[in-house]
């Protein structure tokens, strides 16, 4: 007899098959999420429950042909369990499907898109930014970009930084 695949593993495999958005990593991490799967098991919604609200992380993930029915079914699931669905950080990709499922869009914020070349040219002469850059160089600060999947060593280093941050007065996890 074949062992059952956990919901987490099923969701991870769907993300591997149906690459979606940059933020899809957060559909799985931290590992406190619940998963609602389409009837055909080819799409899912990642969510958590707080105060009778099913807070869903981003757009549903998986096969596009499964999404519209998944959203409708999830709405019925939420109604049956006296939950209100709320999707955060969605794209316009499934706007019509959200509307068909009875959901409404509210813009709360947007990601900043900055042309770094223009930004540099326009700020390099600004005394405030020159001071910041000089201070960073003086203190030997640096940065690097790391794309998922992240290795365990990097995640451990980031956890140490986060834990140190949380020891400071009036700091909390975002």
CSV table of C-alpha atoms in Angstrom, one decimal:
chain,number,residue,atom,x,y,z
A,1,UNK,CA,0.0,0.0,0.0
A,2,UNK,CA,1.4,3.4,-1.0
A,3,UNK,CA,1.7,6.0,1.8
A,4,UNK,CA,-0.4,9.2,1.7
A,5,UNK,CA,1.3,12.2,0.4
A,6,UNK,CA,1.1,15.1,2.9
A,7,UNK,CA,-0.7,18.3,1.9
A,8,UNK,CA,2.5,20.2,2.2
A,9,UNK,CA,4.4,17.8,-0.1
A,10,UNK,CA,1.5,17.9,-2.6
A,11,UNK,CA,1.5,21.7,-2.6
A,12,UNK,CA,5.3,21.8,-3.0
A,13,UNK,CA,5.1,19.4,-6.0
A,14,UNK,CA,2.5,21.6,-7.6
A,15,UNK,CA,4.7,24.6,-7.2
A,16,UNK,CA,7.5,22.7,-8.8
A,17,UNK,CA,5.3,21.8,-11.8
A,18,UNK,CA,3.4,25.0,-12.2
A,19,UNK,CA,5.9,27.8,-11.6
A,20,UNK,CA,4.0,30.9,-10.6
A,21,UNK,CA,4.9,34.1,-8.8
A,22,UNK,CA,8.1,35.1,-7.1
A,23,UNK,CA,6.3,35.1,-3.7
A,24,UNK,CA,5.2,31.4,-4.1
A,25,UNK,CA,7.8,30.4,-1.6
A,26,UNK,CA,5.6,32.0,1.1
A,27,UNK,CA,2.8,29.6,0.3
A,28,UNK,CA,4.9,27.0,2.0
A,29,UNK,CA,6.9,29.0,4.5
A,30,UNK,CA,6.7,29.3,7.4
A,31,UNK,CA,5.2,25.8,7.6
A,32,UNK,CA,2.1,26.9,9.5
A,33,UNK,CA,-0.2,27.0,6.4
A,34,UNK,CA,-3.3,25.1,5.6
A,35,UNK,CA,-4.0,24.0,2.0
A,36,UNK,CA,-7.2,23.7,0.1
A,37,UNK,CA,-6.9,21.7,-3.1
A,38,UNK,CA,-9.0,21.6,-6.2
A,39,UNK,CA,-11.1,18.6,-6.7
A,40,UNK,CA,-8.7,17.4,-9.4
A,41,UNK,CA,-5.7,18.0,-7.0
A,42,UNK,CA,-4.0,20.1,-9.7
A,43,UNK,CA,-4.3,23.5,-7.9
A,44,UNK,CA,-4.4,24.8,-4.4
A,45,UNK,CA,-4.8,27.8,-2.1
A,46,UNK,CA,-2.4,28.3,0.8
A,47,UNK,CA,-4.1,30.0,3.8
A,48,UNK,CA,-4.1,30.5,7.5
A,49,UNK,CA,-7.0,31.3,9.8
A,50,UNK,CA,-7.1,34.3,12.1
A,51,UNK,CA,-10.3,35.6,13.7
A,52,UNK,CA,-12.7,33.8,11.3
A,53,UNK,CA,-10.8,35.0,8.3
A,54,UNK,CA,-9.1,32.6,5.9
A,55,UNK,CA,-6.0,34.7,4.9
A,56,UNK,CA,-4.8,33.4,1.6
A,57,UNK,CA,-1.2,33.9,0.4
A,58,UNK,CA,-1.2,35.2,-3.1
A,59,UNK,CA,-3.0,33.8,-6.1
A,60,UNK,CA,-4.0,30.1,-6.2
A,61,UNK,CA,-1.2,27.9,-7.6
A,62,UNK,CA,-1.4,25.1,-10.0
A,63,UNK,CA,-3.1,24.3,-13.3
A,64,UNK,CA,-4.9,27.3,-14.7
A,65,UNK,CA,-7.9,25.3,-15.8
A,66,UNK,CA,-8.5,24.3,-12.2
A,67,UNK,CA,-8.4,27.8,-10.6
A,68,UNK,CA,-11.9,29.2,-11.4
A,69,UNK,CA,-13.6,26.2,-9.9
A,70,UNK,CA,-11.1,26.1,-7.0
A,71,UNK,CA,-12.0,29.6,-6.1
A,72,UNK,CA,-15.7,28.9,-6.2
A,73,UNK,CA,-15.3,25.7,-4.1
A,74,UNK,CA,-13.0,27.5,-1.6
A,75,UNK,CA,-15.7,30.2,-1.2
A,76,UNK,CA,-18.3,27.5,-0.4
A,77,UNK,CA,-15.8,25.9,2.0
A,78,UNK,CA,-15.3,29.2,3.8
A,79,UNK,CA,-19.0,29.8,4.0
A,80,UNK,CA,-19.6,26.3,5.5
A,81,UNK,CA,-16.9,27.0,8.1
A,82,UNK,CA,-18.1,30.6,8.9
A,83,UNK,CA,-14.9,32.0,7.5
A,84,UNK,CA,-14.4,35.1,5.3
A,85,UNK,CA,-11.8,34.6,2.5
A,86,UNK,CA,-9.2,37.3,2.1
A,87,UNK,CA,-6.4,37.0,-0.5
A,88,UNK,CA,-3.3,39.2,-0.1
A,89,UNK,CA,-0.6,40.0,-2.6
A,90,UNK,CA,-2.6,38.8,-5.6
A,91,UNK,CA,-1.9,39.7,-9.2
A,92,UNK,CA,-4.4,40.5,-12.0
A,93,UNK,CA,-3.9,37.1,-13.5
A,94,UNK,CA,-7.1,35.6,-12.0
A,95,UNK,CA,-9.1,38.9,-11.6
A,96,UNK,CA,-12.1,37.5,-13.5
A,97,UNK,CA,-12.1,34.2,-11.5
A,98,UNK,CA,-12.0,36.2,-8.2
A,99,UNK,CA,-15.0,38.2,-9.4
A,100,UNK,CA,-16.9,35.1,-10.5
A,101,UNK,CA,-16.3,33.7,-7.1
A,102,UNK,CA,-17.9,36.7,-5.5
A,103,UNK,CA,-14.7,38.3,-4.3
A,104,UNK,CA,-13.9,42.1,-4.6
A,105,UNK,CA,-10.5,43.7,-5.1
A,106,UNK,CA,-9.1,46.4,-2.8
A,107,UNK,CA,-5.7,47.9,-3.5
A,108,UNK,CA,-3.9,48.3,-0.2
A,109,UNK,CA,-0.4,48.8,-1.5
A,110,UNK,CA,1.9,48.1,-4.4
A,111,UNK,CA,5.4,47.0,-5.0
A,112,UNK,CA,7.9,49.7,-5.9
A,113,UNK,CA,9.4,49.5,-9.3
A,114,UNK,CA,12.6,51.5,-9.6
A,115,UNK,CA,14.9,52.0,-12.5
A,116,UNK,CA,18.2,51.8,-10.6
A,117,UNK,CA,20.2,53.6,-13.3
A,118,UNK,CA,17.8,56.6,-13.1
A,119,UNK,CA,17.7,56.4,-9.3
A,120,UNK,CA,21.4,56.5,-9.1
A,121,UNK,CA,21.8,59.4,-11.5
A,122,UNK,CA,19.2,61.4,-9.7
A,123,UNK,CA,20.4,60.7,-6.1
A,124,UNK,CA,24.1,60.6,-6.4
A,125,UNK,CA,24.3,64.4,-6.1
A,126,UNK,CA,22.0,64.5,-3.1
A,127,UNK,CA,24.0,65.1,0.1
A,128,UNK,CA,21.7,62.7,2.1
A,129,UNK,CA,22.3,59.8,-0.1
A,130,UNK,CA,26.0,60.5,-0.5
A,131,UNK,CA,26.2,60.4,3.3
A,132,UNK,CA,24.4,57.0,3.5
A,133,UNK,CA,26.7,55.5,0.8
A,134,UNK,CA,29.8,56.8,2.5
A,135,UNK,CA,28.7,55.5,5.9
A,136,UNK,CA,28.0,52.0,4.4
A,137,UNK,CA,31.4,51.9,2.7
A,138,UNK,CA,33.1,53.0,5.9
A,139,UNK,CA,31.4,50.3,7.9
A,140,UNK,CA,32.1,47.7,5.2
A,141,UNK,CA,28.5,46.9,4.5
A,142,UNK,CA,27.6,44.7,1.5
A,143,UNK,CA,24.7,42.9,0.1
A,144,UNK,CA,23.9,40.1,-2.2
A,145,UNK,CA,20.8,38.7,-3.9
A,146,UNK,CA,19.8,35.1,-3.3
A,147,UNK,CA,17.1,33.5,-5.2
A,148,UNK,CA,15.1,30.4,-3.9
A,149,UNK,CA,15.5,27.7,-3.2
A,150,UNK,CA,17.7,28.8,-0.3
A,151,UNK,CA,20.2,26.5,1.3
A,152,UNK,CA,20.0,25.6,5.0
A,153,UNK,CA,23.1,27.5,5.8
A,154,UNK,CA,21.7,30.8,4.5
A,155,UNK,CA,18.4,30.2,6.2
A,156,UNK,CA,20.2,29.5,9.5
A,157,UNK,CA,22.1,32.8,9.1
A,158,UNK,CA,18.9,34.7,8.4
A,159,UNK,CA,17.2,33.1,11.4
A,160,UNK,CA,20.1,34.3,13.6
A,161,UNK,CA,19.7,37.9,12.3
A,162,UNK,CA,15.9,37.7,12.8
A,163,UNK,CA,16.3,36.3,16.3
A,164,UNK,CA,18.8,39.1,17.2
A,165,UNK,CA,16.3,41.7,15.9
A,166,UNK,CA,13.6,40.2,18.1
A,167,UNK,CA,15.7,40.6,21.2
A,168,UNK,CA,15.7,44.4,20.8
A,169,UNK,CA,13.0,46.3,22.7
A,170,UNK,CA,9.6,46.9,20.9
A,171,UNK,CA,10.5,44.7,17.9
A,172,UNK,CA,8.3,42.1,16.5
A,173,UNK,CA,8.2,39.6,13.6
A,174,UNK,CA,6.8,41.0,10.3
